[in-house]
Amino acid sequence: MNVNPEQVRNELMAHGLTRAELNNDPILQFQQWYELAINTELPEPNAMSLCTVNAQHQPSVRTVLLKLYDARGFVFFTNYHSRKAQEIEQNSQVALLFPWVALARQVQINGCAERISTAESLKYFITRPRGSQLGAWSSPQSQVIRSRSILEAKVAEIAQKFAQGEVPLPEFWGGYRVIPERIEFWQGRDSRLHDRFCYRRNSTNPDCWEIDRLAP
């Protein structure tokens, strides 16, 4: 597909975003924007910033990849001993950001992160390239290591260990689902007069969402 992201960006900024064109379901609205980001051939459109806060109220942020999403929420995978996972265990409230800068768009998500089932993690794990499967077993994620050679030696050891069969799912590796409570769609406009719409779960009916326009 021959797509000009700059042209798409200019068209989106000129058109803007109105309440009338928003889907009442923020997940379906996200799907529409996400598919456009994919079709515009942005590099890694599923890259999202994940912000966590530890027990001392210190925030940290990193980029992870969205692997699954549906009405239940947004799923990424990690080592359960990693810094992000440990902070989620201390404080399950997290924030996500999809920074589609090339399209002058952002999606911000606030919600609660919880582990997905082992069955769900396994279903995804078996689709990963073998090298990534071996990497999940080999890396003591977020821990201090003396050199890369130590990591490479561990990969070689694990590759030998599982040389004769499938690589099993590590018990310390799996997914988190971010269950959204707030989702904001941000469309850039000229003169910094951006269009912003915020979905919030209805306090009495969690299946319904209230939508408000926010000032830029």
PDB file of C-alpha atoms in Angstrom:
ATOM      1  CA  MET A   1       0.000   0.000   0.000  1.00  0.00           C
ATOM      2  CA  ASN A   2       1.377   3.365  -1.031  1.00  0.00           C
ATOM      3  CA  VAL A   3       0.362   5.741   1.749  1.00  0.00           C
ATOM      4  CA  ASN A   4       1.593   9.244   2.466  1.00  0.00           C
ATOM      5  CA  PRO A   5       1.411   9.711   6.266  1.00  0.00           C
ATOM      6  CA  GLU A   6       1.954  13.456   5.975  1.00  0.00           C
ATOM      7  CA  GLN A   7      -1.029  13.776   3.662  1.00  0.00           C
ATOM      8  CA  VAL A   8      -3.170  11.683   6.015  1.00  0.00           C
ATOM      9  CA  ARG A   9      -2.016  13.810   8.954  1.00  0.00           C
ATOM     10  CA  ASN A  10      -2.944  17.048   7.151  1.00  0.00           C
ATOM     11  CA  GLU A  11      -6.359  15.668   6.241  1.00  0.00           C
ATOM     12  CA  LEU A  12      -7.039  14.537   9.807  1.00  0.00           C
ATOM     13  CA  MET A  13      -5.967  17.890  11.259  1.00  0.00           C
ATOM     14  CA  ALA A  14      -8.149  19.781   8.795  1.00  0.00           C
ATOM     15  CA  HIS A  15     -11.163  17.543   9.432  1.00  0.00           C
ATOM     16  CA  GLY A  16     -10.828  17.416  13.206  1.00  0.00           C
ATOM     17  CA  LEU A  17     -12.986  15.301  15.477  1.00  0.00           C
ATOM     18  CA  THR A  18     -16.629  15.820  16.423  1.00  0.00           C
ATOM     19  CA  ARG A  19     -18.890  14.180  18.971  1.00  0.00           C
ATOM     20  CA  ALA A  20     -21.279  13.089  16.228  1.00  0.00           C
ATOM     21  CA  GLU A  21     -18.696  10.874  14.533  1.00  0.00           C
ATOM     22  CA  LEU A  22     -17.513   9.141  17.710  1.00  0.00           C
ATOM     23  CA  ASN A  23     -18.604   5.587  18.389  1.00  0.00           C
ATOM     24  CA  ASN A  24     -20.393   5.246  21.724  1.00  0.00           C
ATOM     25  CA  ASP A  25     -18.096   2.301  22.482  1.00  0.00           C
ATOM     26  CA  PRO A  26     -14.500   3.495  23.058  1.00  0.00           C
ATOM     27  CA  ILE A  27     -13.069   0.089  22.128  1.00  0.00           C
ATOM     28  CA  LEU A  28     -14.697   0.286  18.700  1.00  0.00           C
ATOM     29  CA  GLN A  29     -13.485   3.876  18.405  1.00  0.00           C
ATOM     30  CA  PHE A  30      -9.967   2.707  19.296  1.00  0.00           C
ATOM     31  CA  GLN A  31     -10.209  -0.048  16.688  1.00  0.00           C
ATOM     32  CA  GLN A  32     -11.032   2.532  14.024  1.00  0.00           C
ATOM     33  CA  TRP A  33      -8.022   4.694  14.908  1.00  0.00           C
ATOM     34  CA  TYR A  34      -5.710   1.720  15.385  1.00  0.00           C
ATOM     35  CA  GLU A  35      -6.571   0.246  11.999  1.00  0.00           C
ATOM     36  CA  LEU A  36      -5.878   3.597  10.353  1.00  0.00           C
ATOM     37  CA  ALA A  37      -2.465   3.730  12.062  1.00  0.00           C
ATOM     38  CA  ILE A  38      -1.744   0.248  10.688  1.00  0.00           C
ATOM     39  CA  ASN A  39      -3.011   1.047   7.199  1.00  0.00           C
ATOM     40  CA  THR A  40      -0.942   4.243   7.127  1.00  0.00           C
ATOM     41  CA  GLU A  41       2.066   1.977   7.688  1.00  0.00           C
ATOM     42  CA  LEU A  42       3.329   3.728  10.800  1.00  0.00           C
ATOM     43  CA  PRO A  43       6.288   1.876  12.349  1.00  0.00           C
ATOM     44  CA  GLU A  44       5.054  -0.310  15.214  1.00  0.00           C
ATOM     45  CA  PRO A  45       1.586   1.228  15.592  1.00  0.00           C
ATOM     46  CA  ASN A  46       1.023  -1.115  18.546  1.00  0.00           C
ATOM     47  CA  ALA A  47       3.825   0.523  20.559  1.00  0.00           C
ATOM     48  CA  MET A  48       2.423   2.132  23.692  1.00  0.00           C
ATOM     49  CA  SER A  49       3.921   3.879  26.681  1.00  0.00           C
ATOM     50  CA  LEU A  50       3.084   2.190  29.978  1.00  0.00           C
ATOM     51  CA  CYS A  51       3.280   4.221  33.175  1.00  0.00           C
ATOM     52  CA  THR A  52       3.341   2.494  36.549  1.00  0.00           C
ATOM     53  CA  VAL A  53       3.735   3.806  40.094  1.00  0.00           C
ATOM     54  CA  ASN A  54       5.456   1.929  42.894  1.00  0.00           C
ATOM     55  CA  ALA A  55       4.607   1.766  46.589  1.00  0.00           C
ATOM     56  CA  GLN A  56       6.706   4.909  47.208  1.00  0.00           C
ATOM     57  CA  HIS A  57       4.571   6.817  44.650  1.00  0.00           C
ATOM     58  CA  GLN A  58       7.472   7.046  42.197  1.00  0.00           C
ATOM     59  CA  PRO A  59       6.341   6.783  38.566  1.00  0.00           C
ATOM     60  CA  SER A  60       8.209   5.032  35.782  1.00  0.00           C
ATOM     61  CA  VAL A  61       7.424   4.750  32.086  1.00  0.00           C
ATOM     62  CA  ARG A  62       8.556   2.476  29.252  1.00  0.00           C
ATOM     63  CA  THR A  63       7.379   1.340  25.835  1.00  0.00           C
ATOM     64  CA  VAL A  64       5.634  -2.018  25.498  1.00  0.00           C
ATOM     65  CA  LEU A  65       3.681  -3.603  22.647  1.00  0.00           C
ATOM     66  CA  LEU A  66      -0.060  -4.088  22.520  1.00  0.00           C
ATOM     67  CA  LYS A  67      -0.658  -7.709  21.559  1.00  0.00           C
ATOM     68  CA  LEU A  68      -4.380  -8.184  22.159  1.00  0.00           C
ATOM     69  CA  TYR A  69      -7.385  -6.000  22.816  1.00  0.00           C
ATOM     70  CA  ASP A  70     -11.116  -6.505  23.080  1.00  0.00           C
ATOM     71  CA  ALA A  71     -14.056  -5.283  25.149  1.00  0.00           C
ATOM     72  CA  ARG A  72     -12.271  -6.464  28.299  1.00  0.00           C
ATOM     73  CA  GLY A  73      -9.176  -4.309  27.814  1.00  0.00           C
ATOM     74  CA  PHE A  74      -5.646  -4.013  26.409  1.00  0.00           C
ATOM     75  CA  VAL A  75      -3.066  -6.788  26.816  1.00  0.00           C
ATOM     76  CA  PHE A  76       0.733  -6.752  26.887  1.00  0.00           C
ATOM     77  CA  PHE A  77       3.211  -9.421  27.973  1.00  0.00           C
ATOM     78  CA  THR A  78       6.208  -9.320  30.277  1.00  0.00           C
ATOM     79  CA  ASN A  79       8.365 -11.149  32.799  1.00  0.00           C
ATOM     80  CA  TYR A  80       6.483 -11.181  36.107  1.00  0.00           C
ATOM     81  CA  HIS A  81       9.772 -10.420  37.907  1.00  0.00           C
ATOM     82  CA  SER A  82      10.359  -7.255  35.866  1.00  0.00           C
ATOM     83  CA  ARG A  83      10.207  -3.778  37.319  1.00  0.00           C
ATOM     84  CA  LYS A  84       6.920  -3.003  35.613  1.00  0.00           C
ATOM     85  CA  ALA A  85       5.325  -6.192  36.915  1.00  0.00           C
ATOM     86  CA  GLN A  86       6.559  -5.629  40.458  1.00  0.00           C
ATOM     87  CA  GLU A  87       5.178  -2.089  40.423  1.00  0.00           C
ATOM     88  CA  ILE A  88       1.834  -3.322  39.096  1.00  0.00           C
ATOM     89  CA  GLU A  89       1.699  -5.809  41.984  1.00  0.00           C
ATOM     90  CA  GLN A  90       2.218  -2.869  44.357  1.00  0.00           C
ATOM     91  CA  ASN A  91      -0.197  -0.520  42.593  1.00  0.00           C
ATOM     92  CA  SER A  92      -2.455  -1.873  39.847  1.00  0.00           C
ATOM     93  CA  GLN A  93      -3.464   1.595  38.579  1.00  0.00           C
ATOM     94  CA  VAL A  94      -1.612   2.275  35.312  1.00  0.00           C
ATOM     95  CA  ALA A  95      -1.711   4.557  32.291  1.00  0.00           C
ATOM     96  CA  LEU A  96      -1.163   3.793  28.604  1.00  0.00           C
ATOM     97  CA  LEU A  97      -0.386   6.161  25.747  1.00  0.00           C
ATOM     98  CA  PHE A  98      -0.452   5.478  22.017  1.00  0.00           C
ATOM     99  CA  PRO A  99       1.656   8.342  20.565  1.00  0.00           C
ATOM    100  CA  TRP A 100       0.705   8.338  16.895  1.00  0.00           C
ATOM    101  CA  VAL A 101       2.562  11.602  16.341  1.00  0.00           C
ATOM    102  CA  ALA A 102       2.797  11.121  12.574  1.00  0.00           C
ATOM    103  CA  LEU A 103      -1.000  11.315  12.431  1.00  0.00           C
ATOM    104  CA  ALA A 104      -1.313  14.095  15.029  1.00  0.00           C
ATOM    105  CA  ARG A 105      -3.218  11.648  17.201  1.00  0.00           C
ATOM    106  CA  GLN A 106      -2.919  10.233  20.699  1.00  0.00           C
ATOM    107  CA  VAL A 107      -4.968   7.773  22.718  1.00  0.00           C
ATOM    108  CA  GLN A 108      -4.604   7.908  26.498  1.00  0.00           C
ATOM    109  CA  ILE A 109      -5.919   5.106  28.693  1.00  0.00           C
ATOM    110  CA  ASN A 110      -6.192   4.911  32.475  1.00  0.00           C
ATOM    111  CA  GLY A 111      -7.222   1.745  34.237  1.00  0.00           C
ATOM    112  CA  CYS A 112      -6.407  -1.231  36.401  1.00  0.00           C
ATOM    113  CA  ALA A 113      -3.919  -3.885  35.284  1.00  0.00           C
ATOM    114  CA  GLU A 114      -4.456  -7.526  36.178  1.00  0.00           C
ATOM    115  CA  ARG A 115      -2.787 -10.761  35.146  1.00  0.00           C
ATOM    116  CA  ILE A 116      -4.503 -12.732  32.427  1.00  0.00           C
ATOM    117  CA  SER A 117      -4.988 -16.482  32.758  1.00  0.00           C
ATOM    118  CA  THR A 118      -2.174 -18.940  32.133  1.00  0.00           C
ATOM    119  CA  ALA A 119      -4.219 -20.389  29.272  1.00  0.00           C
ATOM    120  CA  GLU A 120      -4.409 -16.974  27.586  1.00  0.00           C
ATOM    121  CA  SER A 121      -0.673 -16.421  28.053  1.00  0.00           C
ATOM    122  CA  LEU A 122       0.118 -19.850  26.615  1.00  0.00           C
ATOM    123  CA  LYS A 123      -2.117 -19.242  23.608  1.00  0.00           C
ATOM    124  CA  TYR A 124      -0.050 -16.183  22.756  1.00  0.00           C
ATOM    125  CA  PHE A 125       3.339 -17.634  23.769  1.00  0.00           C
ATOM    126  CA  ILE A 126       3.142 -20.489  21.266  1.00  0.00           C
ATOM    127  CA  THR A 127       2.706 -17.959  18.434  1.00  0.00           C
ATOM    128  CA  ARG A 128       5.987 -16.196  19.257  1.00  0.00           C
ATOM    129  CA  PRO A 129       9.138 -16.856  17.224  1.00  0.00           C
ATOM    130  CA  ARG A 130      11.311 -19.516  18.882  1.00  0.00           C
ATOM    131  CA  GLY A 131      14.038 -16.953  19.528  1.00  0.00           C
ATOM    132  CA  SER A 132      11.613 -14.800  21.492  1.00  0.00           C
ATOM    133  CA  GLN A 133      10.440 -17.839  23.437  1.00  0.00           C
ATOM    134  CA  LEU A 134      14.029 -18.658  24.374  1.00  0.00           C
ATOM    135  CA  GLY A 135      14.622 -15.020  25.261  1.00  0.00           C
ATOM    136  CA  ALA A 136      11.715 -15.067  27.711  1.00  0.00           C
ATOM    137  CA  TRP A 137      13.395 -17.954  29.566  1.00  0.00           C
ATOM    138  CA  SER A 138      16.879 -16.438  29.403  1.00  0.00           C
ATOM    139  CA  SER A 139      16.505 -12.815  30.508  1.00  0.00           C
ATOM    140  CA  PRO A 140      16.258 -11.948  34.223  1.00  0.00           C
ATOM    141  CA  GLN A 141      14.395  -8.831  33.148  1.00  0.00           C
ATOM    142  CA  SER A 142      15.234  -5.590  34.996  1.00  0.00           C
ATOM    143  CA  GLN A 143      17.983  -7.239  37.062  1.00  0.00           C
ATOM    144  CA  VAL A 144      21.620  -6.104  36.911  1.00  0.00           C
ATOM    145  CA  ILE A 145      23.890  -8.265  34.721  1.00  0.00           C
ATOM    146  CA  ARG A 146      27.667  -7.874  34.340  1.00  0.00           C
ATOM    147  CA  SER A 147      27.831  -8.220  30.567  1.00  0.00           C
ATOM    148  CA  ARG A 148      25.904  -9.175  27.452  1.00  0.00           C
ATOM    149  CA  SER A 149      28.007 -12.318  27.162  1.00  0.00           C
ATOM    150  CA  ILE A 150      26.281 -13.660  30.288  1.00  0.00           C
ATOM    151  CA  LEU A 151      22.911 -13.160  28.629  1.00  0.00           C
ATOM    152  CA  GLU A 152      24.070 -14.802  25.409  1.00  0.00           C
ATOM    153  CA  ALA A 153      25.462 -17.762  27.339  1.00  0.00           C
ATOM    154  CA  LYS A 154      22.108 -18.190  29.074  1.00  0.00           C
ATOM    155  CA  VAL A 155      20.302 -18.154  25.734  1.00  0.00           C
ATOM    156  CA  ALA A 156      22.642 -20.871  24.458  1.00  0.00           C
ATOM    157  CA  GLU A 157      22.027 -22.923  27.606  1.00  0.00           C
ATOM    158  CA  ILE A 158      18.248 -22.632  27.276  1.00  0.00           C
ATOM    159  CA  ALA A 159      18.385 -23.415  23.550  1.00  0.00           C
ATOM    160  CA  GLN A 160      20.252 -26.627  24.368  1.00  0.00           C
ATOM    161  CA  LYS A 161      17.820 -27.496  27.150  1.00  0.00           C
ATOM    162  CA  PHE A 162      14.803 -27.296  24.854  1.00  0.00           C
ATOM    163  CA  ALA A 163      16.547 -28.432  21.666  1.00  0.00           C
ATOM    164  CA  GLN A 164      14.413 -31.547  21.242  1.00  0.00           C
ATOM    165  CA  GLY A 165      10.948 -30.077  21.566  1.00  0.00           C
ATOM    166  CA  GLU A 166       8.655 -27.115  21.978  1.00  0.00           C
ATOM    167  CA  VAL A 167       9.648 -24.309  24.327  1.00  0.00           C
ATOM    168  CA  PRO A 168       7.240 -24.346  27.290  1.00  0.00           C
ATOM    169  CA  LEU A 169       5.649 -21.259  28.799  1.00  0.00           C
ATOM    170  CA  PRO A 170       7.793 -19.966  31.700  1.00  0.00           C
ATOM    171  CA  GLU A 171       5.836 -19.800  34.934  1.00  0.00           C
ATOM    172  CA  PHE A 172       7.260 -16.296  35.491  1.00  0.00           C
ATOM    173  CA  TRP A 173       6.105 -14.883  32.144  1.00  0.00           C
ATOM    174  CA  GLY A 174       2.685 -13.841  30.915  1.00  0.00           C
ATOM    175  CA  GLY A 175       0.231 -11.108  30.153  1.00  0.00           C
ATOM    176  CA  TYR A 176      -1.447  -8.217  31.884  1.00  0.00           C
ATOM    177  CA  ARG A 177      -4.783  -6.807  30.819  1.00  0.00           C
ATOM    178  CA  VAL A 178      -5.400  -3.109  31.409  1.00  0.00           C
ATOM    179  CA  ILE A 179      -9.100  -2.723  32.143  1.00  0.00           C
ATOM    180  CA  PRO A 180      -9.913   0.837  31.074  1.00  0.00           C
ATOM    181  CA  GLU A 181     -11.773   3.308  33.257  1.00  0.00           C
ATOM    182  CA  ARG A 182     -10.940   6.364  31.155  1.00  0.00           C
ATOM    183  CA  ILE A 183      -9.984   6.651  27.474  1.00  0.00           C
ATOM    184  CA  GLU A 184      -9.141   9.931  25.764  1.00  0.00           C
ATOM    185  CA  PHE A 185      -8.934  10.456  22.013  1.00  0.00           C
ATOM    186  CA  TRP A 186      -6.767  13.423  21.050  1.00  0.00           C
ATOM    187  CA  GLN A 187      -6.798  14.840  17.534  1.00  0.00           C
ATOM    188  CA  GLY A 188      -4.304  17.577  16.743  1.00  0.00           C
ATOM    189  CA  ARG A 189      -5.590  20.754  15.112  1.00  0.00           C
ATOM    190  CA  ASP A 190      -4.011  24.000  13.915  1.00  0.00           C
ATOM    191  CA  SER A 191      -3.146  26.765  16.389  1.00  0.00           C
ATOM    192  CA  ARG A 192      -3.030  24.185  19.203  1.00  0.00           C
ATOM    193  CA  LEU A 193      -6.848  24.138  19.282  1.00  0.00           C
ATOM    194  CA  HIS A 194      -6.944  20.355  19.434  1.00  0.00           C
ATOM    195  CA  ASP A 195     -10.045  18.174  19.633  1.00  0.00           C
ATOM    196  CA  ARG A 196     -10.147  16.006  22.744  1.00  0.00           C
ATOM    197  CA  PHE A 197     -12.891  13.600  23.819  1.00  0.00           C
ATOM    198  CA  CYS A 198     -12.840  11.651  27.054  1.00  0.00           C
ATOM    199  CA  TYR A 199     -14.794   8.439  27.721  1.00  0.00           C
ATOM    200  CA  ARG A 200     -15.445   7.560  31.357  1.00  0.00           C
ATOM    201  CA  ARG A 201     -17.248   4.500  32.657  1.00  0.00           C
ATOM    202  CA  ASN A 202     -20.690   5.248  34.047  1.00  0.00           C
ATOM    203  CA  SER A 203     -20.552   4.909  37.827  1.00  0.00           C
ATOM    204  CA  THR A 204     -23.823   2.970  38.003  1.00  0.00           C
ATOM    205  CA  ASN A 205     -23.528   0.978  34.755  1.00  0.00           C
ATOM    206  CA  PRO A 206     -19.930  -0.053  33.945  1.00  0.00           C
ATOM    207  CA  ASP A 207     -21.003  -1.199  30.469  1.00  0.00           C
ATOM    208  CA  CYS A 208     -21.936   2.365  29.534  1.00  0.00           C
ATOM    209  CA  TRP A 209     -19.584   5.264  28.890  1.00  0.00           C
ATOM    210  CA  GLU A 210     -20.005   9.003  29.380  1.00  0.00           C
ATOM    211  CA  ILE A 211     -18.325  11.151  26.716  1.00  0.00           C
ATOM    212  CA  ASP A 212     -17.145  14.718  27.256  1.00  0.00           C
ATOM    213  CA  ARG A 213     -15.269  17.172  25.090  1.00  0.00           C
ATOM    214  CA  LEU A 214     -12.182  18.598  26.828  1.00  0.00           C
ATOM    215  CA  ALA A 215     -10.576  21.956  26.213  1.00  0.00           C
ATOM    216  CA  PRO A 216      -7.200  21.724  24.488  1.00  0.00           C
TER     217      PRO A 216
END
